[in-house]
PDB file of N, CA and C in Angstrom:
ATOM      1  N   GLN A  22       5.211   6.121  11.393  1.00 53.00           N
ATOM      2  CA  GLN A  22       6.448   6.420  12.314  1.00 53.00           C
ATOM      3  C   GLN A  22       7.529   7.144  11.268  1.00 53.00           C
ATOM      4  N   ILE A  23       8.396   8.495  11.053  1.00 56.00           N
ATOM      5  CA  ILE A  23       8.578   9.825  11.047  1.00 56.00           C
ATOM      6  C   ILE A  23      10.218   9.070  11.186  1.00 56.00           C
ATOM      7  N   VAL A  24      10.724   9.415   9.910  1.00 54.00           N
ATOM      8  CA  VAL A  24      11.894   8.936   9.855  1.00 54.00           C
ATOM      9  C   VAL A  24      12.458   9.616   8.656  1.00 54.00           C
ATOM     10  N   GLY A  25      13.493  10.097   9.214  1.00 52.00           N
ATOM     11  CA  GLY A  25      14.987  10.583   7.957  1.00 52.00           C
ATOM     12  C   GLY A  25      15.149   9.608   6.743  1.00 52.00           C
ATOM     13  N   PRO A  26      14.881  10.317   5.348  1.00 54.00           N
ATOM     14  CA  PRO A  26      15.035   9.562   4.449  1.00 54.00           C
ATOM     15  C   PRO A  26      15.851   8.663   4.433  1.00 54.00           C
ATOM     16  N   LYS A  27      17.280   9.578   5.345  1.00 57.00           N
ATOM     17  CA  LYS A  27      19.125   8.029   5.059  1.00 57.00           C
ATOM     18  C   LYS A  27      18.713   7.338   6.494  1.00 57.00           C
ATOM     19  N   VAL A  28      17.784   7.620   7.605  1.00 55.00           N
ATOM     20  CA  VAL A  28      17.256   6.221   8.091  1.00 55.00           C
ATOM     21  C   VAL A  28      16.511   5.632   8.448  1.00 55.00           C
ATOM     22  N   TRP A  29      15.755   5.558   7.016  1.00 55.00           N
ATOM     23  CA  TRP A  29      15.000   4.768   5.994  1.00 55.00           C
ATOM     24  C   TRP A  29      15.836   3.189   5.533  1.00 55.00           C
ATOM     25  N   ARG A  30      16.503   4.042   5.002  1.00 59.00           N
ATOM     26  CA  ARG A  30      17.933   3.566   4.171  1.00 59.00           C
ATOM     27  C   ARG A  30      18.468   2.677   4.684  1.00 59.00           C
ATOM     28  N   GLN A  31      19.199   3.363   6.020  1.00 58.00           N
ATOM     29  CA  GLN A  31      19.885   2.169   6.423  1.00 58.00           C
ATOM     30  C   GLN A  31      19.469   1.187   7.388  1.00 58.00           C
ATOM     31  N   GLN A  32      18.060   1.175   7.663  1.00 59.00           N
ATOM     32  CA  GLN A  32      17.353   0.065   8.699  1.00 59.00           C
ATOM     33  C   GLN A  32      17.055  -0.497   7.460  1.00 59.00           C
ATOM     34  N   LEU A  33      17.014  -0.721   6.122  1.00 61.00           N
ATOM     35  CA  LEU A  33      17.017  -1.835   4.798  1.00 61.00           C
ATOM     36  C   LEU A  33      17.716  -2.788   5.399  1.00 61.00           C
ATOM     37  N   THR A  34      17.213  -4.099   5.236  1.00 62.00           N
ATOM     38  CA  THR A  34      18.101  -5.324   4.975  1.00 62.00           C
ATOM     39  C   THR A  34      18.818  -4.911   3.239  1.00 62.00           C
ATOM     40  N   HIS A  35      19.405  -5.691   2.950  1.00 68.00           N
ATOM     41  CA  HIS A  35      19.589  -6.289   1.108  1.00 68.00           C
ATOM     42  C   HIS A  35      18.589  -6.843   0.603  1.00 68.00           C
ATOM     43  N   GLU A  36      18.151  -6.925   1.371  1.00 76.00           N
ATOM     44  CA  GLU A  36      16.374  -8.264   0.690  1.00 76.00           C
ATOM     45  C   GLU A  36      15.471  -7.315  -0.314  1.00 76.00           C
ATOM     46  N   TYR A  37      15.279  -5.960   0.698  1.00 83.00           N
ATOM     47  CA  TYR A  37      14.640  -4.556  -0.167  1.00 83.00           C
ATOM     48  C   TYR A  37      14.948  -4.103  -0.957  1.00 83.00           C
ATOM     49  N   LYS A  38      14.464  -3.370  -2.554  1.00 86.00           N
ATOM     50  CA  LYS A  38      14.925  -3.087  -2.458  1.00 86.00           C
ATOM     51  C   LYS A  38      13.789  -1.711  -3.471  1.00 86.00           C
ATOM     52  N   PRO A  39      13.698  -0.696  -3.876  1.00 89.00           N
ATOM     53  CA  PRO A  39      12.870  -0.015  -4.506  1.00 89.00           C
ATOM     54  C   PRO A  39      12.737  -0.442  -5.807  1.00 89.00           C
ATOM     55  N   TYR A  40      10.948  -0.145  -6.218  1.00 92.00           N
ATOM     56  CA  TYR A  40      11.107  -1.248  -7.905  1.00 92.00           C
ATOM     57  C   TYR A  40       9.830  -0.071  -7.933  1.00 92.00           C
ATOM     58  N   LYS A  41       9.581   0.305  -7.605  1.00 95.00           N
ATOM     59  CA  LYS A  41       8.417   1.990  -7.799  1.00 95.00           C
ATOM     60  C   LYS A  41       7.810   3.403  -7.034  1.00 95.00           C
ATOM     61  N   THR A  42       7.932   3.933  -8.126  1.00 97.00           N
ATOM     62  CA  THR A  42       8.106   5.666  -6.956  1.00 97.00           C
ATOM     63  C   THR A  42       6.818   6.400  -8.040  1.00 97.00           C
ATOM     64  N   THR A  43       6.014   7.358  -6.973  1.00 97.00           N
ATOM     65  CA  THR A  43       4.516   7.412  -8.342  1.00 97.00           C
ATOM     66  C   THR A  43       5.233   8.944  -8.206  1.00 97.00           C
ATOM     67  N   PRO A  44       4.405   9.980  -9.390  1.00 98.00           N
ATOM     68  CA  PRO A  44       4.988  11.186  -9.546  1.00 98.00           C
ATOM     69  C   PRO A  44       4.439  12.087  -8.193  1.00 98.00           C
ATOM     70  N   MET A  45       5.181  13.104  -8.539  1.00 98.00           N
ATOM     71  CA  MET A  45       4.415  13.756  -7.194  1.00 98.00           C
ATOM     72  C   MET A  45       3.928  14.358  -7.066  1.00 98.00           C
ATOM     73  N   PHE A  46       2.977  14.097  -6.073  1.00 98.00           N
ATOM     74  CA  PHE A  46       1.630  15.203  -5.878  1.00 98.00           C
ATOM     75  C   PHE A  46       1.556  15.901  -5.212  1.00 98.00           C
ATOM     76  N   GLU A  47       0.564  17.339  -5.600  1.00 98.00           N
ATOM     77  CA  GLU A  47       0.019  18.312  -5.115  1.00 98.00           C
ATOM     78  C   GLU A  47      -1.254  18.380  -4.357  1.00 98.00           C
ATOM     79  N   ARG A  48      -1.401  19.177  -3.561  1.00 97.00           N
ATOM     80  CA  ARG A  48      -2.529  18.883  -2.841  1.00 97.00           C
ATOM     81  C   ARG A  48      -4.071  18.741  -3.856  1.00 97.00           C
ATOM     82  N   HIS A  49      -4.109  19.367  -4.657  1.00 97.00           N
ATOM     83  CA  HIS A  49      -5.289  19.099  -5.965  1.00 97.00           C
ATOM     84  C   HIS A  49      -4.781  18.166  -7.055  1.00 97.00           C
ATOM     85  N   SER A  50      -4.000  17.649  -6.589  1.00 98.00           N
ATOM     86  CA  SER A  50      -3.312  15.723  -7.378  1.00 98.00           C
ATOM     87  C   SER A  50      -3.426  14.592  -6.701  1.00 98.00           C
ATOM     88  N   ILE A  51      -3.435  15.153  -5.577  1.00 98.00           N
ATOM     89  CA  ILE A  51      -3.512  12.930  -4.727  1.00 98.00           C
ATOM     90  C   ILE A  51      -4.638  12.091  -5.092  1.00 98.00           C
ATOM     91  N   PRO A  52      -4.020  11.157  -5.530  1.00 97.00           N
ATOM     92  CA  PRO A  52      -5.465  10.098  -6.145  1.00 97.00           C
ATOM     93  C   PRO A  52      -6.638  10.442  -5.544  1.00 97.00           C
ATOM     94  N   ARG A  53      -7.666   9.493  -5.855  1.00 96.00           N
ATOM     95  CA  ARG A  53      -9.114   9.459  -4.524  1.00 96.00           C
ATOM     96  C   ARG A  53      -8.106   8.102  -3.776  1.00 96.00           C
ATOM     97  N   GLY A  54      -7.373   7.738  -4.268  1.00 95.00           N
ATOM     98  CA  GLY A  54      -6.907   5.806  -3.870  1.00 95.00           C
ATOM     99  C   GLY A  54      -5.738   6.317  -2.649  1.00 95.00           C
ATOM    100  N   LEU A  55      -5.795   7.333  -2.909  1.00 96.00           N
ATOM    101  CA  LEU A  55      -4.459   7.825  -1.122  1.00 96.00           C
ATOM    102  C   LEU A  55      -5.220   8.366  -0.841  1.00 96.00           C
ATOM    103  N   THR A  56      -6.380   9.117  -0.501  1.00 97.00           N
ATOM    104  CA  THR A  56      -7.295  10.018   0.210  1.00 97.00           C
ATOM    105  C   THR A  56      -8.505   8.505   0.818  1.00 97.00           C
ATOM    106  N   SER A  57      -8.204   7.878   0.556  1.00 94.00           N
ATOM    107  CA  SER A  57      -9.882   6.959   0.667  1.00 94.00           C
ATOM    108  C   SER A  57      -8.793   5.469   1.693  1.00 94.00           C
ATOM    109  N   ARG A  58      -8.725   4.500   2.897  1.00 91.00           N
ATOM    110  CA  ARG A  58      -8.581   3.817   3.036  1.00 91.00           C
ATOM    111  C   ARG A  58      -7.946   2.907   2.224  1.00 91.00           C
ATOM    112  N   HIS A  59      -7.080   3.071   2.095  1.00 92.00           N
ATOM    113  CA  HIS A  59      -5.934   1.504   1.475  1.00 92.00           C
ATOM    114  C   HIS A  59      -4.855   0.684   2.091  1.00 92.00           C
ATOM    115  N   ASN A  60      -4.318   0.020   1.616  1.00 92.00           N
ATOM    116  CA  ASN A  60      -3.149  -0.180   2.166  1.00 92.00           C
ATOM    117  C   ASN A  60      -2.054  -1.268   1.080  1.00 92.00           C
ATOM    118  N   THR A  61      -0.724  -1.304   1.451  1.00 89.00           N
ATOM    119  CA  THR A  61       0.011  -1.764   0.593  1.00 89.00           C
ATOM    120  C   THR A  61       0.141  -3.436   0.327  1.00 89.00           C
ATOM    121  N   LYS A  62       0.990  -3.815  -0.778  1.00 89.00           N
ATOM    122  CA  LYS A  62       0.657  -5.126  -0.768  1.00 89.00           C
ATOM    123  C   LYS A  62       1.377  -6.301   0.311  1.00 89.00           C
ATOM    124  N   GLN A  63       1.227  -7.491   0.339  1.00 90.00           N
ATOM    125  CA  GLN A  63       2.395  -8.204   0.944  1.00 90.00           C
ATOM    126  C   GLN A  63       3.989  -8.032   0.782  1.00 90.00           C
ATOM    127  N   GLY A  64       4.502  -7.720   1.720  1.00 89.00           N
ATOM    128  CA  GLY A  64       5.613  -7.855   1.589  1.00 89.00           C
ATOM    129  C   GLY A  64       6.487  -6.287   0.469  1.00 89.00           C
ATOM    130  N   VAL A  65       5.177  -5.660   0.980  1.00 91.00           N
ATOM    131  CA  VAL A  65       5.539  -4.126   0.241  1.00 91.00           C
ATOM    132  C   VAL A  65       5.947  -3.082   1.304  1.00 91.00           C
ATOM    133  N   PHE A  66       6.487  -1.940   1.454  1.00 89.00           N
ATOM    134  CA  PHE A  66       6.580  -0.903   2.378  1.00 89.00           C
ATOM    135  C   PHE A  66       6.290   0.009   1.499  1.00 89.00           C
ATOM    136  N   GLY A  67       5.626   1.193   1.837  1.00 91.00           N
ATOM    137  CA  GLY A  67       5.208   2.288   1.557  1.00 91.00           C
ATOM    138  C   GLY A  67       6.723   3.743   1.921  1.00 91.00           C
ATOM    139  N   LEU A  68       6.753   4.210   1.485  1.00 91.00           N
ATOM    140  CA  LEU A  68       7.903   5.207   2.315  1.00 91.00           C
ATOM    141  C   LEU A  68       7.434   6.800   1.236  1.00 91.00           C
ATOM    142  N   ILE A  69       6.681   7.573   2.218  1.00 94.00           N
ATOM    143  CA  ILE A  69       5.606   8.814   1.865  1.00 94.00           C
ATOM    144  C   ILE A  69       7.054   9.787   2.367  1.00 94.00           C
ATOM    145  N   HIS A  70       7.791  10.378   1.319  1.00 94.00           N
ATOM    146  CA  HIS A  70       7.931  11.652   1.395  1.00 94.00           C
ATOM    147  C   HIS A  70       7.665  13.042   1.032  1.00 94.00           C
ATOM    148  N   VAL A  71       7.648  13.371   2.151  1.00 97.00           N
ATOM    149  CA  VAL A  71       7.274  14.040   2.061  1.00 97.00           C
ATOM    150  C   VAL A  71       7.987  15.831   1.319  1.00 97.00           C
ATOM    151  N   VAL A  72       8.129  16.300   0.456  1.00 97.00           N
ATOM    152  CA  VAL A  72       8.756  17.266   0.303  1.00 97.00           C
ATOM    153  C   VAL A  72       8.831  18.904   0.223  1.00 97.00           C
ATOM    154  N   GLN A  73       7.170  19.405   0.539  1.00 98.00           N
ATOM    155  CA  GLN A  73       7.321  20.562   0.614  1.00 98.00           C
ATOM    156  C   GLN A  73       5.939  20.107   1.940  1.00 98.00           C
ATOM    157  N   GLY A  74       5.572  21.256   2.906  1.00 98.00           N
ATOM    158  CA  GLY A  74       4.178  21.687   2.999  1.00 98.00           C
ATOM    159  C   GLY A  74       4.000  20.530   4.283  1.00 98.00           C
ATOM    160  N   GLU A  75       3.121  20.049   4.041  1.00 98.00           N
ATOM    161  CA  GLU A  75       2.776  18.780   5.232  1.00 98.00           C
ATOM    162  C   GLU A  75       1.445  18.195   4.758  1.00 98.00           C
ATOM    163  N   LEU A  76       2.065  16.873   4.951  1.00 97.00           N
ATOM    164  CA  LEU A  76       0.787  15.569   4.771  1.00 97.00           C
ATOM    165  C   LEU A  76       0.552  15.141   6.463  1.00 97.00           C
ATOM    166  N   LYS A  77      -0.992  14.510   6.309  1.00 95.00           N
ATOM    167  CA  LYS A  77      -1.349  13.887   6.996  1.00 95.00           C
ATOM    168  C   LYS A  77      -1.814  12.449   6.736  1.00 95.00           C
ATOM    169  N   LEU A  78      -1.555  11.736   7.427  1.00 93.00           N
ATOM    170  CA  LEU A  78      -0.986   9.947   7.442  1.00 93.00           C
ATOM    171  C   LEU A  78      -2.080   9.006   8.823  1.00 93.00           C
ATOM    172  N   THR A  79      -3.281   8.977   8.109  1.00 90.00           N
ATOM    173  CA  THR A  79      -3.767   8.044   9.196  1.00 90.00           C
ATOM    174  C   THR A  79      -3.448   6.990   9.130  1.00 90.00           C
ATOM    175  N   ILE A  80      -3.030   6.088   9.591  1.00 87.00           N
ATOM    176  CA  ILE A  80      -3.089   4.261   9.829  1.00 87.00           C
ATOM    177  C   ILE A  80      -4.026   3.760  10.645  1.00 87.00           C
ATOM    178  N   PHE A  81      -4.451   3.380  10.161  1.00 86.00           N
ATOM    179  CA  PHE A  81      -5.553   2.408  10.716  1.00 86.00           C
ATOM    180  C   PHE A  81      -5.522   0.815  11.268  1.00 86.00           C
ATOM    181  N   ALA A  82      -6.304   0.244  12.403  1.00 79.00           N
ATOM    182  CA  ALA A  82      -5.379  -1.300  13.310  1.00 79.00           C
ATOM    183  C   ALA A  82      -5.733  -2.251  12.031  1.00 79.00           C
ATOM    184  N   THR A  83      -7.202  -1.804  12.057  1.00 80.00           N
ATOM    185  CA  THR A  83      -8.777  -2.914  10.847  1.00 80.00           C
ATOM    186  C   THR A  83      -7.790  -2.469   9.616  1.00 80.00           C
ATOM    187  N   LYS A  84      -8.805  -2.618   8.892  1.00 82.00           N
ATOM    188  CA  LYS A  84      -9.820  -2.695   7.928  1.00 82.00           C
ATOM    189  C   LYS A  84     -10.716  -1.635   8.024  1.00 82.00           C
ATOM    190  N   ASN A  85     -11.191  -2.043   8.824  1.00 80.00           N
ATOM    191  CA  ASN A  85     -12.830  -1.103   9.157  1.00 80.00           C
ATOM    192  C   ASN A  85     -12.339   0.197  10.166  1.00 80.00           C
ATOM    193  N   GLY A  86     -11.120  -0.127  10.787  1.00 69.00           N
ATOM    194  CA  GLY A  86     -10.431   1.151  11.106  1.00 69.00           C
ATOM    195  C   GLY A  86     -11.110   1.527  12.656  1.00 69.00           C
ATOM    196  N   ASP A  87     -11.158   0.919  13.483  1.00 64.00           N
ATOM    197  CA  ASP A  87     -11.331   1.439  14.997  1.00 64.00           C
ATOM    198  C   ASP A  87     -11.154   2.996  15.435  1.00 64.00           C
ATOM    199  N   VAL A  88     -11.896   3.167  15.819  1.00 50.00           N
ATOM    200  CA  VAL A  88     -11.311   5.054  15.451  1.00 50.00           C
ATOM    201  C   VAL A  88     -10.455   5.382  17.153  1.00 50.00           C
ATOM    202  N   ALA A  89     -10.768   4.302  18.061  1.00 40.00           N
ATOM    203  CA  ALA A  89     -10.384   4.434  18.867  1.00 40.00           C
ATOM    204  C   ALA A  89      -7.764   4.076  19.188  1.00 40.00           C
ATOM    205  N   SER A  90      -8.422   2.830  18.143  1.00 51.00           N
ATOM    206  CA  SER A  90      -6.604   3.193  17.327  1.00 51.00           C
ATOM    207  C   SER A  90      -6.143   3.362  16.015  1.00 51.00           C
ATOM    208  N   ASP A  91      -6.393   4.494  15.883  1.00 60.00           N
ATOM    209  CA  ASP A  91      -6.402   5.012  14.286  1.00 60.00           C
ATOM    210  C   ASP A  91      -5.019   6.192  14.951  1.00 60.00           C
ATOM    211  N   GLN A  92      -4.210   5.750  14.224  1.00 83.00           N
ATOM    212  CA  GLN A  92      -2.584   6.425  14.729  1.00 83.00           C
ATOM    213  C   GLN A  92      -2.819   7.595  13.701  1.00 83.00           C
ATOM    214  N   VAL A  93      -2.549   8.771  14.036  1.00 87.00           N
ATOM    215  CA  VAL A  93      -2.547  10.046  12.630  1.00 87.00           C
ATOM    216  C   VAL A  93      -1.183  11.037  13.323  1.00 87.00           C
ATOM    217  N   LEU A  94      -0.597  10.938  11.691  1.00 89.00           N
ATOM    218  CA  LEU A  94       1.167  11.472  11.713  1.00 89.00           C
ATOM    219  C   LEU A  94       1.033  12.836  11.109  1.00 89.00           C
ATOM    220  N   ILE A  95       1.603  13.885  11.045  1.00 93.00           N
ATOM    221  CA  ILE A  95       1.878  14.971  10.375  1.00 93.00           C
ATOM    222  C   ILE A  95       3.088  14.723   9.815  1.00 93.00           C
ATOM    223  N   ILE A  96       3.284  14.552   8.710  1.00 95.00           N
ATOM    224  CA  ILE A  96       4.937  14.776   8.030  1.00 95.00           C
ATOM    225  C   ILE A  96       5.644  16.381   7.340  1.00 95.00           C
ATOM    226  N   LYS A  97       6.217  16.756   7.876  1.00 96.00           N
ATOM    227  CA  LYS A  97       6.418  17.423   7.229  1.00 96.00           C
ATOM    228  C   LYS A  97       7.838  17.750   6.434  1.00 96.00           C
ATOM    229  N   ALA A  98       7.785  18.638   5.824  1.00 96.00           N
ATOM    230  CA  ALA A  98       8.582  18.357   4.363  1.00 96.00           C
ATOM    231  C   ALA A  98      10.272  18.153   5.385  1.00 96.00           C
ATOM    232  N   GLY A  99      11.172  17.415   3.995  1.00 93.00           N
ATOM    233  CA  GLY A  99      11.874  16.746   4.831  1.00 93.00           C
ATOM    234  C   GLY A  99      11.821  15.865   5.115  1.00 93.00           C
ATOM    235  N   GLN A 100      10.312  15.122   5.902  1.00 91.00           N
ATOM    236  CA  GLN A 100      10.433  14.164   6.455  1.00 91.00           C
ATOM    237  C   GLN A 100       9.358  13.111   5.606  1.00 91.00           C
ATOM    238  N   CYS A 101       9.944  11.732   5.945  1.00 89.00           N
ATOM    239  CA  CYS A 101       9.734  10.753   5.108  1.00 89.00           C
ATOM    240  C   CYS A 101       8.230   9.629   6.668  1.00 89.00           C
ATOM    241  N   ALA A 102       7.433   8.933   5.890  1.00 89.00           N
ATOM    242  CA  ALA A 102       6.979   8.345   6.739  1.00 89.00           C
ATOM    243  C   ALA A 102       7.129   6.730   6.352  1.00 89.00           C
ATOM    244  N   ILE A 103       6.769   6.010   7.512  1.00 87.00           N
ATOM    245  CA  ILE A 103       6.481   4.682   6.737  1.00 87.00           C
ATOM    246  C   ILE A 103       5.469   3.693   6.678  1.00 87.00           C
ATOM    247  N   SER A 104       4.571   3.636   5.825  1.00 87.00           N
ATOM    248  CA  SER A 104       3.742   2.599   5.856  1.00 87.00           C
ATOM    249  C   SER A 104       4.305   0.577   5.755  1.00 87.00           C
ATOM    250  N   ALA A 105       3.870   0.293   6.617  1.00 84.00           N
ATOM    251  CA  ALA A 105       3.846  -1.658   6.451  1.00 84.00           C
ATOM    252  C   ALA A 105       3.322  -2.080   5.535  1.00 84.00           C
ATOM    253  N   PRO A 106       4.174  -2.956   5.230  1.00 87.00           N
ATOM    254  CA  PRO A 106       3.218  -4.109   3.885  1.00 87.00           C
ATOM    255  C   PRO A 106       1.821  -3.926   4.948  1.00 87.00           C
ATOM    256  N   GLN A 107       0.635  -4.252   4.559  1.00 88.00           N
ATOM    257  CA  GLN A 107      -0.841  -4.581   4.223  1.00 88.00           C
ATOM    258  C   GLN A 107      -1.360  -3.814   5.696  1.00 88.00           C
ATOM    259  N   GLN A 108      -0.488  -2.144   5.956  1.00 87.00           N
ATOM    260  CA  GLN A 108      -1.168  -1.392   6.474  1.00 87.00           C
ATOM    261  C   GLN A 108      -1.868  -0.877   6.054  1.00 87.00           C
ATOM    262  N   TRP A 109      -2.940  -0.659   6.395  1.00 89.00           N
ATOM    263  CA  TRP A 109      -4.497   0.330   6.221  1.00 89.00           C
ATOM    264  C   TRP A 109      -4.028   1.298   6.549  1.00 89.00           C
ATOM    265  N   HIS A 110      -4.239   2.162   5.802  1.00 90.00           N
ATOM    266  CA  HIS A 110      -3.457   3.668   5.670  1.00 90.00           C
ATOM    267  C   HIS A 110      -4.802   5.080   5.305  1.00 90.00           C
ATOM    268  N   LYS A 111      -4.506   5.837   5.221  1.00 92.00           N
ATOM    269  CA  LYS A 111      -4.948   6.703   4.271  1.00 92.00           C
ATOM    270  C   LYS A 111      -4.063   8.541   4.143  1.00 92.00           C
ATOM    271  N   VAL A 112      -4.000   9.243   3.201  1.00 96.00           N
ATOM    272  CA  VAL A 112      -3.166  10.307   3.500  1.00 96.00           C
ATOM    273  C   VAL A 112      -4.290  11.377   2.747  1.00 96.00           C
ATOM    274  N   ALA A 113      -3.820  12.733   3.526  1.00 97.00           N
ATOM    275  CA  ALA A 113      -4.753  14.152   3.205  1.00 97.00           C
ATOM    276  C   ALA A 113      -3.222  15.384   2.930  1.00 97.00           C
ATOM    277  N   ALA A 114      -3.566  16.329   2.536  1.00 98.00           N
ATOM    278  CA  ALA A 114      -3.151  17.174   2.253  1.00 98.00           C
ATOM    279  C   ALA A 114      -3.629  17.851   3.478  1.00 98.00           C
ATOM    280  N   ASN A 115      -2.003  18.446   4.801  1.00 98.00           N
ATOM    281  CA  ASN A 115      -2.355  19.362   5.768  1.00 98.00           C
ATOM    282  C   ASN A 115      -2.054  20.510   5.587  1.00 98.00           C
ATOM    283  N   SER A 116      -1.734  21.188   4.477  1.00 98.00           N
ATOM    284  CA  SER A 116      -1.350  22.219   3.976  1.00 98.00           C
ATOM    285  C   SER A 116      -1.434  22.155   3.042  1.00 98.00           C
ATOM    286  N   GLN A 117      -1.471  23.971   2.159  1.00 98.00           N
ATOM    287  CA  GLN A 117      -1.981  23.894   1.262  1.00 98.00           C
ATOM    288  C   GLN A 117      -0.768  23.886   0.210  1.00 98.00           C
ATOM    289  N   ASP A 118       0.703  23.824   0.368  1.00 98.00           N
ATOM    290  CA  ASP A 118       1.289  23.397  -0.387  1.00 98.00           C
ATOM    291  C   ASP A 118       2.267  22.326  -0.485  1.00 98.00           C
ATOM    292  N   VAL A 119       1.548  21.771   0.133  1.00 98.00           N
ATOM    293  CA  VAL A 119       1.973  20.436   0.256  1.00 98.00           C
ATOM    294  C   VAL A 119       2.634  19.141  -1.309  1.00 98.00           C
ATOM    295  N   LYS A 120       3.716  18.915  -0.876  1.00 98.00           N
ATOM    296  CA  LYS A 120       4.104  18.399  -1.869  1.00 98.00           C
ATOM    297  C   LYS A 120       4.618  16.897  -1.546  1.00 98.00           C
ATOM    298  N   PHE A 121       4.410  16.191  -1.932  1.00 98.00           N
ATOM    299  CA  PHE A 121       5.043  14.399  -1.614  1.00 98.00           C
ATOM    300  C   PHE A 121       4.859  13.558  -3.209  1.00 98.00           C
ATOM    301  N   TYR A 122       5.785  12.704  -2.747  1.00 98.00           N
ATOM    302  CA  TYR A 122       5.582  11.579  -3.361  1.00 98.00           C
ATOM    303  C   TYR A 122       5.825   9.810  -2.952  1.00 98.00           C
ATOM    304  N   VAL A 123       4.967   8.889  -2.976  1.00 96.00           N
ATOM    305  CA  VAL A 123       5.399   7.757  -2.180  1.00 96.00           C
ATOM    306  C   VAL A 123       6.627   6.929  -3.135  1.00 96.00           C
ATOM    307  N   GLU A 124       7.365   6.084  -2.407  1.00 93.00           N
ATOM    308  CA  GLU A 124       8.497   4.901  -3.388  1.00 93.00           C
ATOM    309  C   GLU A 124       8.373   3.668  -2.809  1.00 93.00           C
ATOM    310  N   PHE A 125       7.812   2.992  -3.200  1.00 93.00           N
ATOM    311  CA  PHE A 125       7.445   1.276  -2.463  1.00 93.00           C
ATOM    312  C   PHE A 125       9.304   0.048  -2.920  1.00 93.00           C
ATOM    313  N   TRP A 126       8.959  -0.290  -1.227  1.00 91.00           N
ATOM    314  CA  TRP A 126      10.448  -1.624  -1.563  1.00 91.00           C
ATOM    315  C   TRP A 126       9.390  -2.240  -1.179  1.00 91.00           C
ATOM    316  N   LYS A 127       9.957  -3.337  -1.962  1.00 90.00           N
ATOM    317  CA  LYS A 127       9.920  -4.629  -2.103  1.00 90.00           C
ATOM    318  C   LYS A 127      10.587  -6.146  -1.971  1.00 90.00           C
ATOM    319  N   LEU A 128      10.501  -7.204  -0.456  1.00 81.00           N
ATOM    320  CA  LEU A 128      11.861  -7.963  -0.784  1.00 81.00           C
ATOM    321  C   LEU A 128      12.298  -8.339  -1.988  1.00 81.00           C
ATOM    322  N   THR A 129      13.249  -9.244  -2.565  1.00 78.00           N
ATOM    323  CA  THR A 129      13.918  -9.674  -3.656  1.00 78.00           C
ATOM    324  C   THR A 129      14.137 -10.939  -3.755  1.00 78.00           C
TER     325      THR A 129
END
């Protein structure tokens, strides 16, 4: 789901709080862990903020990623995408100038 940052915060209940933020990543500094299939912990949402350029987010239905059920989203500058708890996904730069960071939210 692609949303604006204000919309995401409005959708959260008082039970979720941000607890960790990654550094800003650029095309050549994206960690391999993010470009490979991975997931968030139980009860943790990842909020991907694209600051500049475009980022491709691939969401998999399962750990093994049935191709027919994969979903690919292009997140543009000023947009955010939500990675649900334990949702398998990966990211890739979709432009030369991409800059993004991830904010993690969990139940308190």
